[in-house]
Coordinates of C-alpha atoms and ligand atoms in Angstrom, one line a residue:
X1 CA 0.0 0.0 0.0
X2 CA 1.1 4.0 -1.1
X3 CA 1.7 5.6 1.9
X4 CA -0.3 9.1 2.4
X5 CA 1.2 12.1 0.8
X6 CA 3.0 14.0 4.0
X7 CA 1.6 17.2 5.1
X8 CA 3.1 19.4 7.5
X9 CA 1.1 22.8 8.5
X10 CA 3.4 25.2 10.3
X11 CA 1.9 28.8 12.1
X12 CA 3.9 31.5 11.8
X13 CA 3.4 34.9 13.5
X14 CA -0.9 34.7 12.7
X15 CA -3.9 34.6 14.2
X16 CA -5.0 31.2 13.5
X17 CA -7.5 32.8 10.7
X18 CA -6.7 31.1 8.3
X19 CA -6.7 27.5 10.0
X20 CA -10.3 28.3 10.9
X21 CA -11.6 29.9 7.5
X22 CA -10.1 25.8 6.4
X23 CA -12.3 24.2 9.0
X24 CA -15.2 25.6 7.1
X25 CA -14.4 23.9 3.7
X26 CA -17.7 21.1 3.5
X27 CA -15.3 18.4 2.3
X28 CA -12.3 18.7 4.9
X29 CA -12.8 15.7 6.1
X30 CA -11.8 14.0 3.1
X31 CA -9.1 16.0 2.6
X32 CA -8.1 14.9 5.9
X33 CA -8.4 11.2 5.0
X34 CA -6.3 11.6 2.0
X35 CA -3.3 12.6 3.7
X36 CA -0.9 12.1 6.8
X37 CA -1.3 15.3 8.4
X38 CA 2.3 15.4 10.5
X39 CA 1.5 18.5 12.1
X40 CA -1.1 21.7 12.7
X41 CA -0.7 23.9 15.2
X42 CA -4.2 23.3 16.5
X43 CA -5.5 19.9 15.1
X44 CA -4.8 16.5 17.1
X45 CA -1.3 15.6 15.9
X46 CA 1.7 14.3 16.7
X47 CA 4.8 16.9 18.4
X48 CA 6.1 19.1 16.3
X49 CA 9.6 17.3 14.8
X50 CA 12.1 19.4 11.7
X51 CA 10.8 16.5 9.0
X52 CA 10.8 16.4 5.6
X53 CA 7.2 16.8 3.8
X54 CA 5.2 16.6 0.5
X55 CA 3.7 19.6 1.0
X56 CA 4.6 22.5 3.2
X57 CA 1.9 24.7 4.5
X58 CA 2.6 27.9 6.2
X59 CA 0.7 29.8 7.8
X60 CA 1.4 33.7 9.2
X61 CA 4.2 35.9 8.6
X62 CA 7.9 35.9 9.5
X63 CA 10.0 38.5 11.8
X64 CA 13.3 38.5 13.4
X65 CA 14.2 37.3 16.4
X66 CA 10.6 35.3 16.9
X67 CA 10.8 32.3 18.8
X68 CA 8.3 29.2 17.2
X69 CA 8.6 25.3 18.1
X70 CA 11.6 26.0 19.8
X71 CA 13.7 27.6 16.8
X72 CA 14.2 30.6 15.5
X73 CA 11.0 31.2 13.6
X74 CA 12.9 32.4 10.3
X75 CA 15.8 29.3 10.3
X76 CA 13.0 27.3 10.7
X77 CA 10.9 28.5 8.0
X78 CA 14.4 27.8 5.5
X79 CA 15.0 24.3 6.9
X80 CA 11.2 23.1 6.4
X81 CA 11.0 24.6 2.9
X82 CA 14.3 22.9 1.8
X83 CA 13.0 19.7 3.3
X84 CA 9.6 19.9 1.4
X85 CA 8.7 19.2 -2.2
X86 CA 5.9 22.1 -2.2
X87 CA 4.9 25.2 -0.5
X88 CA 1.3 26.6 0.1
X89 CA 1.0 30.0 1.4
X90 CA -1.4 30.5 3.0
X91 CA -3.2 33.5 3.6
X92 CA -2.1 37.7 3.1
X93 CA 0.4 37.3 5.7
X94 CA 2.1 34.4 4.5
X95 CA 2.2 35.8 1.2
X96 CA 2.9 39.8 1.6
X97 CA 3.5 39.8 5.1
X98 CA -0.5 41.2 5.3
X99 CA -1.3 42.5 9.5
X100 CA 1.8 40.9 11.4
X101 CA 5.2 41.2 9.6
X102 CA 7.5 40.7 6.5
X103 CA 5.6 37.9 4.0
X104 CA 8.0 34.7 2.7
X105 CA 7.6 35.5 -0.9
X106 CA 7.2 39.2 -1.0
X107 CA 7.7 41.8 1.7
X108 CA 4.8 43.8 0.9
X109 CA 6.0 45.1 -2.7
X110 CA 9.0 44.0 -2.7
X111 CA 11.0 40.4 -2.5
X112 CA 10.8 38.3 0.7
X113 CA 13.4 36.5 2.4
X114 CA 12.3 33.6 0.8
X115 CA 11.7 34.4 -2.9
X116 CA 14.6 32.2 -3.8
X117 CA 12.5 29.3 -3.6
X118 CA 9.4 30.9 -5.9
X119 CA 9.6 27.6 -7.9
X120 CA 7.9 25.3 -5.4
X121 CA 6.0 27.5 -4.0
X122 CA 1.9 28.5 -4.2
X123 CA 0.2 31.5 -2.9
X124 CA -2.9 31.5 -1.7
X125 CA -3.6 35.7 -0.3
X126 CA -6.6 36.5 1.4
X127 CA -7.4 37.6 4.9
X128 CA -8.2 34.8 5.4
X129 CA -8.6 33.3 2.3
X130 CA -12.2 31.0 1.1
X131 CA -11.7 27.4 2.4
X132 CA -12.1 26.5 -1.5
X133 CA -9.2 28.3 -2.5
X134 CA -6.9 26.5 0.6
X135 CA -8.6 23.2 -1.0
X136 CA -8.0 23.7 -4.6
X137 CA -4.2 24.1 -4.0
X138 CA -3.8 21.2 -1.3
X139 CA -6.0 19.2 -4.1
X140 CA -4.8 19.9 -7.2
X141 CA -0.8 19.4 -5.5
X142 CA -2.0 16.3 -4.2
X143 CA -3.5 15.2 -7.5
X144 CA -0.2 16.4 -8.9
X145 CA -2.0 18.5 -11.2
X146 CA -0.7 21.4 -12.6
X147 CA -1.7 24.5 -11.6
X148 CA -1.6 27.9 -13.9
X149 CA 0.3 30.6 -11.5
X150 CA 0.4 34.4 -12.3
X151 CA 3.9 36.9 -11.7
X152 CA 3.1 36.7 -7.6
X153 CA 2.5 32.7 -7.8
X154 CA -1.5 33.4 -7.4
X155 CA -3.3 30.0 -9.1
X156 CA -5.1 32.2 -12.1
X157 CA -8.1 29.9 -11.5
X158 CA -8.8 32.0 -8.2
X159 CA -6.9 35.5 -8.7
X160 CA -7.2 36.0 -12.4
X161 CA -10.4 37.7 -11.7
X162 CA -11.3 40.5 -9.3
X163 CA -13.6 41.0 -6.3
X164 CA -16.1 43.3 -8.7
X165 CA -16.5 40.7 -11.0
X166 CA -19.5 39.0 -10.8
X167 CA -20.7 41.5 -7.9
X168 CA -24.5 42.0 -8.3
X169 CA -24.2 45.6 -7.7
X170 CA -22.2 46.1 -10.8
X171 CA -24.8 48.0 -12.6
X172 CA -25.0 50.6 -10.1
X173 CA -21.1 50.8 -10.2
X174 CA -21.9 51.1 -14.2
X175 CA -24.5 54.0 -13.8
X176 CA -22.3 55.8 -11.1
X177 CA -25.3 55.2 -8.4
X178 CA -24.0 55.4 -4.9
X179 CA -25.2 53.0 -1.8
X180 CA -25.1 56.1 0.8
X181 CA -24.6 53.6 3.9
X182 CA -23.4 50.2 4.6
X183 CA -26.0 47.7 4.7
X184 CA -28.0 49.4 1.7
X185 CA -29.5 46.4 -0.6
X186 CA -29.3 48.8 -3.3
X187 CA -25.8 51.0 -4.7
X188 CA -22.2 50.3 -5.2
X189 CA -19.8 50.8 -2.7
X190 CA -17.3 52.2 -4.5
X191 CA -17.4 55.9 -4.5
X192 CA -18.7 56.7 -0.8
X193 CA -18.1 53.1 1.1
X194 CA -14.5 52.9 0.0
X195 CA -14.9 49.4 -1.6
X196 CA -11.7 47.8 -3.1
X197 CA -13.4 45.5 -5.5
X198 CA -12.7 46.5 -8.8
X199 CA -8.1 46.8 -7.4
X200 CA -8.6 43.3 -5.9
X201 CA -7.5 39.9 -7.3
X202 CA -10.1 37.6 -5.9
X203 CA -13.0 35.3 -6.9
X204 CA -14.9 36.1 -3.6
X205 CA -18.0 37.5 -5.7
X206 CA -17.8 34.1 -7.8
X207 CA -17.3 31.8 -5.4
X208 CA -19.3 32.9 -2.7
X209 CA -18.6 32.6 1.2
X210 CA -20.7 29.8 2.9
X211 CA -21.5 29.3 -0.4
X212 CA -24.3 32.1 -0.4
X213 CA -23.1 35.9 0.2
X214 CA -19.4 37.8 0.0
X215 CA -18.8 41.8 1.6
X216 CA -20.3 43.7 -1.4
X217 CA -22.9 41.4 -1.9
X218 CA -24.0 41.6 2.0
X219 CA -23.7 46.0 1.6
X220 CA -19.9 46.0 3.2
X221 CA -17.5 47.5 1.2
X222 CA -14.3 45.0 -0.3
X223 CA -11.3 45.8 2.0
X224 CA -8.7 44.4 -0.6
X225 CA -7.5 41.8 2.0
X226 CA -5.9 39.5 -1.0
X227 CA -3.4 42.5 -1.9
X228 CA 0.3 43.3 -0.4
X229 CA -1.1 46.8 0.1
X230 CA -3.2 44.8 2.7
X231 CA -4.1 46.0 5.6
X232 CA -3.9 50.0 3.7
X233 CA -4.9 52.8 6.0
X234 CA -8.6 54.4 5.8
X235 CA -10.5 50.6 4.8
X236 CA -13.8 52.5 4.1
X237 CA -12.4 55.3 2.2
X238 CA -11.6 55.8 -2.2
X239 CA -9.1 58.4 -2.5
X240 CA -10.4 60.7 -5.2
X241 CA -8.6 63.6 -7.0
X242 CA -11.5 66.3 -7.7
X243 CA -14.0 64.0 -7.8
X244 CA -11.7 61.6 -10.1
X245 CA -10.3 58.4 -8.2
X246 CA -6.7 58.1 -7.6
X247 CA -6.9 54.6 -9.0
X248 CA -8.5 53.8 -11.6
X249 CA -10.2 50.1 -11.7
X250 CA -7.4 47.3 -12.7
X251 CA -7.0 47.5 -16.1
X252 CA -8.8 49.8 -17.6
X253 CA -7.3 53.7 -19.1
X254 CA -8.1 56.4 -17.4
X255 CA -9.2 57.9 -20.5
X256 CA -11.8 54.7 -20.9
X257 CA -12.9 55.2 -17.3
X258 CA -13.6 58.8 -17.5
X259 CA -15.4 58.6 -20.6
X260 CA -17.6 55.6 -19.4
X261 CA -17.8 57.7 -16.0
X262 CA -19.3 60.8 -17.6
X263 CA -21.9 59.3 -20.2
X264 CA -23.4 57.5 -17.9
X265 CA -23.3 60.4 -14.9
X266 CA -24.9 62.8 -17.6
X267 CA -27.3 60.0 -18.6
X268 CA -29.9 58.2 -15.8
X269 CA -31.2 54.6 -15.4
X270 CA -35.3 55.0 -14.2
X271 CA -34.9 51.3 -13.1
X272 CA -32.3 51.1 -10.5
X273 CA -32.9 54.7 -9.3
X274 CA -37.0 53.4 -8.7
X275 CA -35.2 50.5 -6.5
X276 CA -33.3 52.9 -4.9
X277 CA -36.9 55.0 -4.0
X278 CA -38.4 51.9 -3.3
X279 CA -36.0 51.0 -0.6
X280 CA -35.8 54.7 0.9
X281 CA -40.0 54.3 1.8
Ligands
SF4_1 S1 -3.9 36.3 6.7 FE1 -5.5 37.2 8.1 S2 -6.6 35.4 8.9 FE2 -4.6 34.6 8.1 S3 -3.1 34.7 9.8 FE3 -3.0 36.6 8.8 S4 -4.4 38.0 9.9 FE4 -4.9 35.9 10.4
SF4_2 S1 -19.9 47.3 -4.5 FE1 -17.7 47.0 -4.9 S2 -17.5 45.1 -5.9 FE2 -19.6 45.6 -6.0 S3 -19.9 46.7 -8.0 FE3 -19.4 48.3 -6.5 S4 -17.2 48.5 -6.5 FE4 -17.7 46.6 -7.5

């Protein structure tokens, strides 16, 4: 008989977020079943012992002088990625460094201490990230599938898209029709809520959270927790330049965006402003 494909799950400096967003994948249990799990920081498993594993799972973010298992948090990191065949990242800390520290790919924009060893390595940002995307890696690794990675080692399955797409207040965001609060069923976010969606690499508006809602879709604004600009200051705010925003929405020209932006300002939608009327009374 095969034995299990070895699976060590190491926490860095983190909250443990990202171990619990996991718990909530339906299927974990046969994720569980497929694998010899040698050790998570807060499932039953054996001690913690410098071993050699099929996939590497890290957790959290690295700093100096940071005491974990024993060893020095950032020797250990090096001597457990050497010692595996692959690397999932996972969550914004892991990857950028995100609320606690430096990341081990990137710090922030630039390299991390640990870029050296992009090759075996997958990153899966988000704060925490959706239990599907943690699945999809550990599954398509142990399938030994291959997996399609963009410039930051993102699977382009998950982060090829961005939070706006498939948001169902897109429209509004298309007719420049503002929700004026959180919470409002009707309005995008974008303008007055600060929402993040259409700079952030994410499918959380295609594949939804417990399967049935995401921030936008629930009337709070996208805080960008997938991106190494993660956490930036002023969440609920879009920095605008007379009226303009300093950022215009990934990929699209400014020129594009302000022509859009004015035709349909100077233009009006009878529809979604009734729904807005509606939900005033
Ligand atoms: S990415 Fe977010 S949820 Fe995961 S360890 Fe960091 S702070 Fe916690
Ligand atoms: S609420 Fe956010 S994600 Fe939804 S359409 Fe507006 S900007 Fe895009």
């Amino acid at each position: 008989m095969h034995s299990k494909p070895k699976v060590l799950w190491i926490d860095a400096v983190s909250c443990y977020g990202c171990s619990h967003s996991f718990y909530n994948y339906p299927q974990i249990k046969e994720i569980l079943n497929k694998i010899d799990l040698i050790y998570h920081p807060l499932l039953p498993t054996k001690e913690f012992e410098i071993k050699s594993s099929d996939i590497l799972i890290i957790e959290g973010a690295i700093k100096s002088n940071f005491l974990r298992l024993g060893f020095d948090l950032i020797d250990l990191i090096a001597k457990l990625i050497k010692l595996s065949r692959k690397v999932i990242l996972i969550g914004t800390c892991s990857v950028y460094g995100g609320m606690f520290g430096e990341g081990i790919l990137f710090n922030k924009e630039d390299k991390g201490k640990f870029y050296k060893c992009k090759d075996k390595i997958i990153s899966i940002p988000g704060c925490p990230p959706h239990p599907e995307w943690i699945a999809y890696a550990i599954e398509m690794v142990l399938n030994d599938k291959k997996i399609l990675l963009d410039s930051e080692n993102r699977p382009k399955e998950i982060y090829s898209y961005t939070s706006h797409m498939g948001c169902v207040r897109n429209e509004y965001f298309e007719w420049k029709v503002d929700a004026k609060n959180f919470g409002e069923k009707e309005g995008c976010l974008f303008y007055e809520q600060g929402c993040q969606g259409p700079y952030t690499h994410s499918s959380c508006n295609k594949i939804l959270w417990n399967e049935v809602n995401s921030k936008p879709r629930a009337g709070t604004p996208c805080f960008g927790c997938t991106e190494k600009t993660f956490p930036r200051k002023d969440l609920f705010k879009t920095e605008t330049f007379m009226g303009i925003p300093a950022n215009i929405p990934l990929g699209v020209s400014k020129r594009a965006y302000l022509t859009l932006a004015g035709v349909a300002k100077s233009l009006t939608n009878e529809r979604l402003n009734k729904r807005l009327i509606d939900e005033d009374n």
